[in-house]
Tab-separated table of C-alpha atoms in Angstrom:
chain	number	residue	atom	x	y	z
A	28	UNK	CA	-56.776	-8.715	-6.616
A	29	UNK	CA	-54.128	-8.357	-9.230
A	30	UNK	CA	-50.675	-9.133	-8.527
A	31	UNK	CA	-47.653	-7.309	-8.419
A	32	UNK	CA	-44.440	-8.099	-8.754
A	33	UNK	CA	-41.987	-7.753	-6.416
A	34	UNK	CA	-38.323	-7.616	-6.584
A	35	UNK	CA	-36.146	-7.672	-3.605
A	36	UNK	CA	-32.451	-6.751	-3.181
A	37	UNK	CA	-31.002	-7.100	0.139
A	38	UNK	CA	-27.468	-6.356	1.568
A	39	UNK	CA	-25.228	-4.284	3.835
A	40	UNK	CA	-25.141	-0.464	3.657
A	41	UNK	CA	-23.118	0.263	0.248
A	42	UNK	CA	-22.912	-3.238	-0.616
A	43	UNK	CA	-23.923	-2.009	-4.114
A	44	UNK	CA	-27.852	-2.262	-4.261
A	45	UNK	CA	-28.768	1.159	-5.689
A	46	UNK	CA	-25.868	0.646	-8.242
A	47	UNK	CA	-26.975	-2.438	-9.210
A	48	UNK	CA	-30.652	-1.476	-9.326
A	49	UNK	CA	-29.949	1.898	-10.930
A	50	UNK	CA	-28.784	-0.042	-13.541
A	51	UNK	CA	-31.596	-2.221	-13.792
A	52	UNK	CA	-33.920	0.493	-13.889
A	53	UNK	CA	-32.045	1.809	-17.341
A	54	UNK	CA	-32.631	-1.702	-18.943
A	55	UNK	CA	-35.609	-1.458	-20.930
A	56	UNK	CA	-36.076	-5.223	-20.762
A	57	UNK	CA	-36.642	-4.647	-17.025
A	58	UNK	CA	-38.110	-1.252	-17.172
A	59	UNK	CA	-40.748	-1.693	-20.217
A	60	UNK	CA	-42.523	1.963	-18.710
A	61	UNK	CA	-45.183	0.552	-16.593
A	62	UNK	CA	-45.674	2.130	-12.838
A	63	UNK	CA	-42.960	1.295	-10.275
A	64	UNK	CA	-42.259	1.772	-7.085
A	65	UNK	CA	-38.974	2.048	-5.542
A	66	UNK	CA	-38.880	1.688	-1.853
A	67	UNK	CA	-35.501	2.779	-0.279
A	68	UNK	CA	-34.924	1.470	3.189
A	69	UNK	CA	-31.176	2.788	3.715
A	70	UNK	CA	-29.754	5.468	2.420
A	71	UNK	CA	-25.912	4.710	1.551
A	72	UNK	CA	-23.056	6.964	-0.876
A	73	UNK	CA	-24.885	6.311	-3.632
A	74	UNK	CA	-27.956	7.873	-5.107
A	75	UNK	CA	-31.184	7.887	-7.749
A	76	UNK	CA	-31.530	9.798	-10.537
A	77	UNK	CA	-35.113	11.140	-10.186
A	78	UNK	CA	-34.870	13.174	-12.982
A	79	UNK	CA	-33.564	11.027	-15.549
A	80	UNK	CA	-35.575	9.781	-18.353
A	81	UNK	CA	-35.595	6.379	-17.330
A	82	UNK	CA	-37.146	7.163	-14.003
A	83	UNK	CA	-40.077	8.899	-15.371
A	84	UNK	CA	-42.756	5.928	-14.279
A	85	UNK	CA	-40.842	5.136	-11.303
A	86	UNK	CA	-42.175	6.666	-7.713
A	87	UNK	CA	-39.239	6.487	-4.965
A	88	UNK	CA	-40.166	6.676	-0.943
A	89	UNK	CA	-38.346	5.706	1.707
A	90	UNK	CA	-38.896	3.905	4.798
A	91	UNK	CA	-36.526	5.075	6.725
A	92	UNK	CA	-37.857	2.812	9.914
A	93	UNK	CA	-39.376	-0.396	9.963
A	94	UNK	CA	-42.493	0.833	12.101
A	95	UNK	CA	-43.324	2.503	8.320
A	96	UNK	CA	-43.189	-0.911	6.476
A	97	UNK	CA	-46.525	-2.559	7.250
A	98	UNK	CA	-49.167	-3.501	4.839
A	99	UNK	CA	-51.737	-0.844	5.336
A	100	UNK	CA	-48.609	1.708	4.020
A	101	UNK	CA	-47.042	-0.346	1.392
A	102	UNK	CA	-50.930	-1.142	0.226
A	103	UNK	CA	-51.279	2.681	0.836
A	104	UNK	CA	-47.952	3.432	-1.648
A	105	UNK	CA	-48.037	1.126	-4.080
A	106	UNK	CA	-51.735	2.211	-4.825
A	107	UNK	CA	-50.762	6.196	-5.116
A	108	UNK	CA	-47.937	4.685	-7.267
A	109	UNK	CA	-50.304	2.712	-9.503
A	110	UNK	CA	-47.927	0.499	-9.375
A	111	UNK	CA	-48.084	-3.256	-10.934
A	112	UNK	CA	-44.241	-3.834	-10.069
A	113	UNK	CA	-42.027	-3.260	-6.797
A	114	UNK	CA	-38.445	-3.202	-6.212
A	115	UNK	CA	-37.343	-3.130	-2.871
A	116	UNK	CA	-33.622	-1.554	-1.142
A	117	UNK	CA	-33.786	-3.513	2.038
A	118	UNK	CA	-32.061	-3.008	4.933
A	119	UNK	CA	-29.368	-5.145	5.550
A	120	UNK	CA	-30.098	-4.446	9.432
A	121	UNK	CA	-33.948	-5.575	8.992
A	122	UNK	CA	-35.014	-9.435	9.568
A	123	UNK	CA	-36.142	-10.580	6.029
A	124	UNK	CA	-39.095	-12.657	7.934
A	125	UNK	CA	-40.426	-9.305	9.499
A	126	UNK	CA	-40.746	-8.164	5.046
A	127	UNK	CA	-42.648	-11.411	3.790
A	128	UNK	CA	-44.743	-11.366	6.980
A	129	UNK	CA	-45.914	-7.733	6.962
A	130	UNK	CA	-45.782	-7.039	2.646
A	131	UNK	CA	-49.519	-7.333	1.046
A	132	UNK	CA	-51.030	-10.153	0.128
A	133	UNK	CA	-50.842	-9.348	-3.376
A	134	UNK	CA	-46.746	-8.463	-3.779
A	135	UNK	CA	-45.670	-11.694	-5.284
A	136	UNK	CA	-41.676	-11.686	-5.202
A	137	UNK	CA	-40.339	-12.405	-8.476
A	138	UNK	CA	-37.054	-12.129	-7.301
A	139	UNK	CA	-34.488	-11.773	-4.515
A	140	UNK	CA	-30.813	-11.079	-4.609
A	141	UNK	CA	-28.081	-10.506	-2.224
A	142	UNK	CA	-25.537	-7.902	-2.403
A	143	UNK	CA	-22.204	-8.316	-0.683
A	144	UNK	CA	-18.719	-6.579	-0.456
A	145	UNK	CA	-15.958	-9.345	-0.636
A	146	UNK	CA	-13.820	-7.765	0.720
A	147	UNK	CA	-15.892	-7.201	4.602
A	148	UNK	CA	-18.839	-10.099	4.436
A	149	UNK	CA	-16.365	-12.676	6.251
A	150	UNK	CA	-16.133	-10.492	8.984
A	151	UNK	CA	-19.877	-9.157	9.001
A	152	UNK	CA	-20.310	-12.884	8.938
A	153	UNK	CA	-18.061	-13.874	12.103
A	154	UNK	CA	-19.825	-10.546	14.242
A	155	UNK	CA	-23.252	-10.736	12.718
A	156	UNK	CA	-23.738	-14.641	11.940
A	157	UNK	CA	-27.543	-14.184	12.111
A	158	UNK	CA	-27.862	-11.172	9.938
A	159	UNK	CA	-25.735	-12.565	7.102
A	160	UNK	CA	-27.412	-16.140	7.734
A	161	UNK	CA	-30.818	-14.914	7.426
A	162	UNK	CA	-30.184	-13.305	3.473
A	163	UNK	CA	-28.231	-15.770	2.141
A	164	UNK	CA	-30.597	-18.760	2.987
A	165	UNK	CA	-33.320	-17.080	1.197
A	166	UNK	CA	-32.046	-15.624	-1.815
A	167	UNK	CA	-31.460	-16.949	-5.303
A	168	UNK	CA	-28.386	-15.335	-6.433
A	169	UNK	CA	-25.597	-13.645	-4.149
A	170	UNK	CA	-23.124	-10.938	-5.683
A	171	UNK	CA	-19.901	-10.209	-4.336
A	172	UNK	CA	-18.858	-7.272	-5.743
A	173	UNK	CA	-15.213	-5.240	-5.338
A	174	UNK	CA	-13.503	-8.485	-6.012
A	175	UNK	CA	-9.777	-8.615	-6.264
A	176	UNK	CA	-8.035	-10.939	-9.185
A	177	UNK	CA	-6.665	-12.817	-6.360
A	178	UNK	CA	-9.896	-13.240	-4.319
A	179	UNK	CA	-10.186	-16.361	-2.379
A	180	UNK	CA	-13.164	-17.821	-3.919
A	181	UNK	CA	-13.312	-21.319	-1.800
A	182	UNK	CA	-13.819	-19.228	1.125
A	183	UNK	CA	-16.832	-16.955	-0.157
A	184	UNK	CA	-18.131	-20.326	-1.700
A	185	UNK	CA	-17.917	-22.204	1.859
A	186	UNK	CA	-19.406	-19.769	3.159
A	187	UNK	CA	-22.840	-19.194	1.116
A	188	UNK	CA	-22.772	-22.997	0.927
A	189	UNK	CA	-22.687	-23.502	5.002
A	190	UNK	CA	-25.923	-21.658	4.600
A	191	UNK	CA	-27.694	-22.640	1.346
A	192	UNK	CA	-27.165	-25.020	-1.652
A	193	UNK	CA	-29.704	-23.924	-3.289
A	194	UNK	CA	-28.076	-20.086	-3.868
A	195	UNK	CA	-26.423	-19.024	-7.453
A	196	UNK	CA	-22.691	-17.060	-6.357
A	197	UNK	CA	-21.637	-14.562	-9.072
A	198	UNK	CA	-18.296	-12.853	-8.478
A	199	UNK	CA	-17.906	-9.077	-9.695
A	200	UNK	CA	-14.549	-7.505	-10.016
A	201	UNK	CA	-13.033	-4.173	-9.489
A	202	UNK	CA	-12.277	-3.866	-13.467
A	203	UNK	CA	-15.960	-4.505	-14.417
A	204	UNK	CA	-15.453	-8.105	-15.386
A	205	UNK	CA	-17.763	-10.932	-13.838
A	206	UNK	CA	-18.325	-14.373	-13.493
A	207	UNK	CA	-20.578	-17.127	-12.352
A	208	UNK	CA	-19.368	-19.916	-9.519
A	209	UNK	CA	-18.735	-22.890	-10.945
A	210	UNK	CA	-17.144	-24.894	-7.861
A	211	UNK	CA	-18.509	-28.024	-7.486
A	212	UNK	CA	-20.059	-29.057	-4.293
A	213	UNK	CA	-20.329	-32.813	-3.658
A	214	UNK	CA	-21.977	-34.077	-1.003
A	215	UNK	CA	-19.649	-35.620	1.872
A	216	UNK	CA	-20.802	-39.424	1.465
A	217	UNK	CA	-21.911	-41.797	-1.443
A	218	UNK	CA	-25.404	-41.660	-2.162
A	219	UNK	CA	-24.493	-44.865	-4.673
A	220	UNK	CA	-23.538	-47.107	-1.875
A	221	UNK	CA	-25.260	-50.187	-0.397
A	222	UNK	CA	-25.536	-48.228	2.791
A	223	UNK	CA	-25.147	-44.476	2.628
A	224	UNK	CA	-22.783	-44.004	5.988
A	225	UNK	CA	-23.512	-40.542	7.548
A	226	UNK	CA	-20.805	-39.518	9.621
A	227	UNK	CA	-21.953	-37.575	12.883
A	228	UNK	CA	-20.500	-34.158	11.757
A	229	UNK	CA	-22.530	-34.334	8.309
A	230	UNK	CA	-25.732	-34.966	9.659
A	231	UNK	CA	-26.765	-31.610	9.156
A	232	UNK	CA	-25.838	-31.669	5.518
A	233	UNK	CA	-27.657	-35.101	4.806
A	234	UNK	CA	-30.738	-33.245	6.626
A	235	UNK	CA	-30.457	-30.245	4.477
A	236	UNK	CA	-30.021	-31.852	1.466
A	237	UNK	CA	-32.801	-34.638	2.073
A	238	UNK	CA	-35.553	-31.956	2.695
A	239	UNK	CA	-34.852	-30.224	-0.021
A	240	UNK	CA	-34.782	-33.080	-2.442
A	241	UNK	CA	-36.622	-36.228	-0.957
A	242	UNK	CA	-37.251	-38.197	-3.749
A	243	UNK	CA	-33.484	-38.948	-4.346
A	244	UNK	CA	-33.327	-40.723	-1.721
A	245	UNK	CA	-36.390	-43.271	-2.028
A	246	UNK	CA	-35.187	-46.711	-1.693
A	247	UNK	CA	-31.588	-46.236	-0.749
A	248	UNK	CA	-30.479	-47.505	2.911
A	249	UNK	CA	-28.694	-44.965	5.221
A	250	UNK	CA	-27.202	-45.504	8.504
A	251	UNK	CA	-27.092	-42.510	11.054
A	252	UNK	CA	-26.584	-41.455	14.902
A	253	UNK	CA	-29.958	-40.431	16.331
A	254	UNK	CA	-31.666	-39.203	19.004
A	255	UNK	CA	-34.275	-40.744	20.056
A	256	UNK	CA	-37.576	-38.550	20.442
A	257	UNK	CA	-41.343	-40.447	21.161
A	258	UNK	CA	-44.423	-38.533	21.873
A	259	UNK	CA	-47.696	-39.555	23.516
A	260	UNK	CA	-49.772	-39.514	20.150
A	261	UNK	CA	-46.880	-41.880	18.385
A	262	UNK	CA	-47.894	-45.016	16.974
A	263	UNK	CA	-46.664	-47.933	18.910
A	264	UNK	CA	-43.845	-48.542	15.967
A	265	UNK	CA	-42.952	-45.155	15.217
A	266	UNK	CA	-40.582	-42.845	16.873
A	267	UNK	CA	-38.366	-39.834	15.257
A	268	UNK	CA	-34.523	-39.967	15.216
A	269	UNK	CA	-33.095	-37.220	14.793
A	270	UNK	CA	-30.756	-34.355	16.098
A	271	UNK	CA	-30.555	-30.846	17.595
A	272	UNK	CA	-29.381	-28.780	14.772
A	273	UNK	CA	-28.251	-25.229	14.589
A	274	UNK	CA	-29.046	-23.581	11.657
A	275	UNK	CA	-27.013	-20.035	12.135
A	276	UNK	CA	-26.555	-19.277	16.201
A	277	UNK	CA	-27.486	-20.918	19.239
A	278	UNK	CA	-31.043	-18.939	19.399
A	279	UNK	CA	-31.754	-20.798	16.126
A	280	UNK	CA	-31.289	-24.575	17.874
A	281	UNK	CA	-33.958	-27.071	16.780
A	282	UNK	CA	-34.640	-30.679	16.647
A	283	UNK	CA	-34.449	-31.689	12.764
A	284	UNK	CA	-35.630	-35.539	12.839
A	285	UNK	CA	-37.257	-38.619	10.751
A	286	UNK	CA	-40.188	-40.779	11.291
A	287	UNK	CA	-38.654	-43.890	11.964
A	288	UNK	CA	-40.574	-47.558	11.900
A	289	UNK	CA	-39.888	-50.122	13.857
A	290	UNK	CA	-41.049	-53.439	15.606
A	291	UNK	CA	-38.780	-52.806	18.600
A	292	UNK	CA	-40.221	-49.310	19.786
A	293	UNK	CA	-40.682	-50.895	23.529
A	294	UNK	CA	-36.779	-51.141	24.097
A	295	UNK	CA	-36.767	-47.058	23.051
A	296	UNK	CA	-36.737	-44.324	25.998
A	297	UNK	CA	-36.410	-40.424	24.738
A	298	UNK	CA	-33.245	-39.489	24.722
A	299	UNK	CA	-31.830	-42.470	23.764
A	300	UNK	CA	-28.700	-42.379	21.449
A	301	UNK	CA	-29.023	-44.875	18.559
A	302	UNK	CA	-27.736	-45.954	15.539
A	303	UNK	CA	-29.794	-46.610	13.140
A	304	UNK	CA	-29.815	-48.240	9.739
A	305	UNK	CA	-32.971	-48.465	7.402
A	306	UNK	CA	-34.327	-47.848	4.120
A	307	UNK	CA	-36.193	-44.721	3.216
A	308	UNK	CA	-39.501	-44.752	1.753
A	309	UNK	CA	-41.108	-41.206	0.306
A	310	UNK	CA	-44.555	-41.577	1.669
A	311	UNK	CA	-47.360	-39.116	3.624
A	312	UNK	CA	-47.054	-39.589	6.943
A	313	UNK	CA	-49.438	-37.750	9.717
A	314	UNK	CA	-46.278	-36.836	11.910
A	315	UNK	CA	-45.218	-34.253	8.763
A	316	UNK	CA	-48.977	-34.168	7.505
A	317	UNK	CA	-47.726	-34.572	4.000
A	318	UNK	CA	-45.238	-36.509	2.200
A	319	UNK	CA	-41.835	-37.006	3.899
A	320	UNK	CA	-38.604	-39.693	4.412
A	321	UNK	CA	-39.934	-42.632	6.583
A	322	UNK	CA	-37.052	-45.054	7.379
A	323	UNK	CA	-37.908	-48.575	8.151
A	324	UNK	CA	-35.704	-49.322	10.640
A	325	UNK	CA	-33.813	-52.809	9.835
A	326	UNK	CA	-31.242	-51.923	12.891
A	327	UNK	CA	-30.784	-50.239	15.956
A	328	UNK	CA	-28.243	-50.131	18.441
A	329	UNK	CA	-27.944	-48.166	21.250
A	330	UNK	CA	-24.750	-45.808	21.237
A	331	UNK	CA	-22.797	-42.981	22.712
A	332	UNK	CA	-23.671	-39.077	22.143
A	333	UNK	CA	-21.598	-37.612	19.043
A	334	UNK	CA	-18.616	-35.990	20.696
A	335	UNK	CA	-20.787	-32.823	19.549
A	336	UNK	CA	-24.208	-33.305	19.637
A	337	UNK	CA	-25.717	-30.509	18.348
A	338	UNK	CA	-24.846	-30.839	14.966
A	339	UNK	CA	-23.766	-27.630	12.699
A	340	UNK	CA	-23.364	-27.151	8.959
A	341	UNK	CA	-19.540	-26.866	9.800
């Protein structure tokens, strides 16, 4: 089965995709003449060039409903395309889960890139929270395009960064010049000290930023507000503190915890609120069934509910 690459742009209707990937197309370090597919899954103001020289090895279709984008028809077009690369105009309406669940088992995304107006995406983002939530947290880099000189940048920064650290923010403005985001985002408590003190309105953060890089925090001693959660199959010292955490909208509420280890289990009940204070190890554990943050617990003390208790990235 040989692969093919796959590169996806997502974004509102005329958010700039099929200017941006017009463009790309024309760049013969991108387009090198081997078979591509376009797929176009909204149709905005602007348009393709089928004609044009560059888009002599590229097939276009369009899926103009997401019944059509299942992997018997994208297998199906990307084999009458011959195709050995994909790039994909999403639909900024369509759940990016429903695309990597349904695309064939050989499309292999390369790349995927977000397309935004700056001037409309804070309010797409305060009536559509989920929609704008569930592009940002996957993508690589985000491009907010029609930007004015005097565009407030901390704002579009807070807001890819209340969703993902991990995503590149480029800023495009109306007179063609561009530039990358270079605000600095430090994390709200000091991973240097003695005890690392997370406050009860971070804990979302901390969680965020532990999962995604573990081994940072090996060895260092935090203190946090917990819920307590113990299961049946639990070891008699374990239990997992932790907190209800919404990632993007109330639908999305989970409980995002850590195995905790401790000689004191027997004075635990679920739903216990405790503080805890421990040191992390990096270690397999069966509760994650691979490696994970196991906090040997050299404190606890029962406390109050944070004033909010499901805890949000702000």
């Amino acid at each position: 089965m040989e692969e093919v690459q796959v590169y996806l742009f997502t974004g509102f209707l005329d958010a700039g995709k099929t200017k941006f990937i017009r463009e790309t197309l024309q760049d013969k370090r991108f387009n090198d003449k081997e078979p591509t597919l376009l797929l176009v899954c909204e149709e905005g103001e602007e348009e393709y060039e089928p004609d044009a020289p560059y888009m002599k090895n590229v097939t276009i279709r369009t899926l103009g409903d997401m019944s059509e984008f299942n992997e018997e028809n994208l297998k199906r077009l990307t084999a009458e395309a011959k195709a050995t690369k994909v790039v994909v105009e999403y639909n900024g309406m369509w759940m990016l889960n429903d695309f990597y669940q349904l695309m064939p088992e050989e499309w292999v995304v390369y790349q995927e890139m977000m397309f935004a107006d700056a001037n409309t995406i804070e309010s797409y983002n305060a009536k559509m929270r989920n929609i704008v939530y569930d592009k940002i947290s996957s993508c690589e880099l985000i491009i907010f395009n029609r930007c004015k000189k005097d565009v407030d940048k901390d704002a579009l920064h807070k807001l890819v960064r209340a969703i993902s650290r991990k995503t590149d923010i480029a800023y495009e403005y109306t007179d063609g010049t561009a530039e990358y985001d270079d605000i600095v985002d430090p994390l709200p408590f000091d991973l240097n000290a003695d005890v690392i003190e997370i406050a009860d309105r971070d804990y979302a953060l901390w969680y965020r930023d532990t999962t995604e890089d573990m081994n940072k925090y090996d060895g260092k001693t935090v203190s946090f507000t917990a819920l307590v959660a113990i299961g049946k199959e639990f070891p008699a010292d374990t239990f997992v503190g932790g907190r209800k955490l919404m990632t993007c909208c109330a639908n999305d509420v989970m409980f995002a915890g850590f195995v905790c280890k401790t000689e004191h289990r027997d004075t635990l009940k679920n739903g216990d609120w405790v503080k805890v204070t421990g040191k992390i190890e990096i270690r397999f554990n069966a509760l994650y069934g691979r490696k994970g943050p196991v906090i040997h617990a050299e404190k606890i003390e029962k406390t109050a509910a944070p004033e909010e208790p499901v805890a949000t990235f702000y």
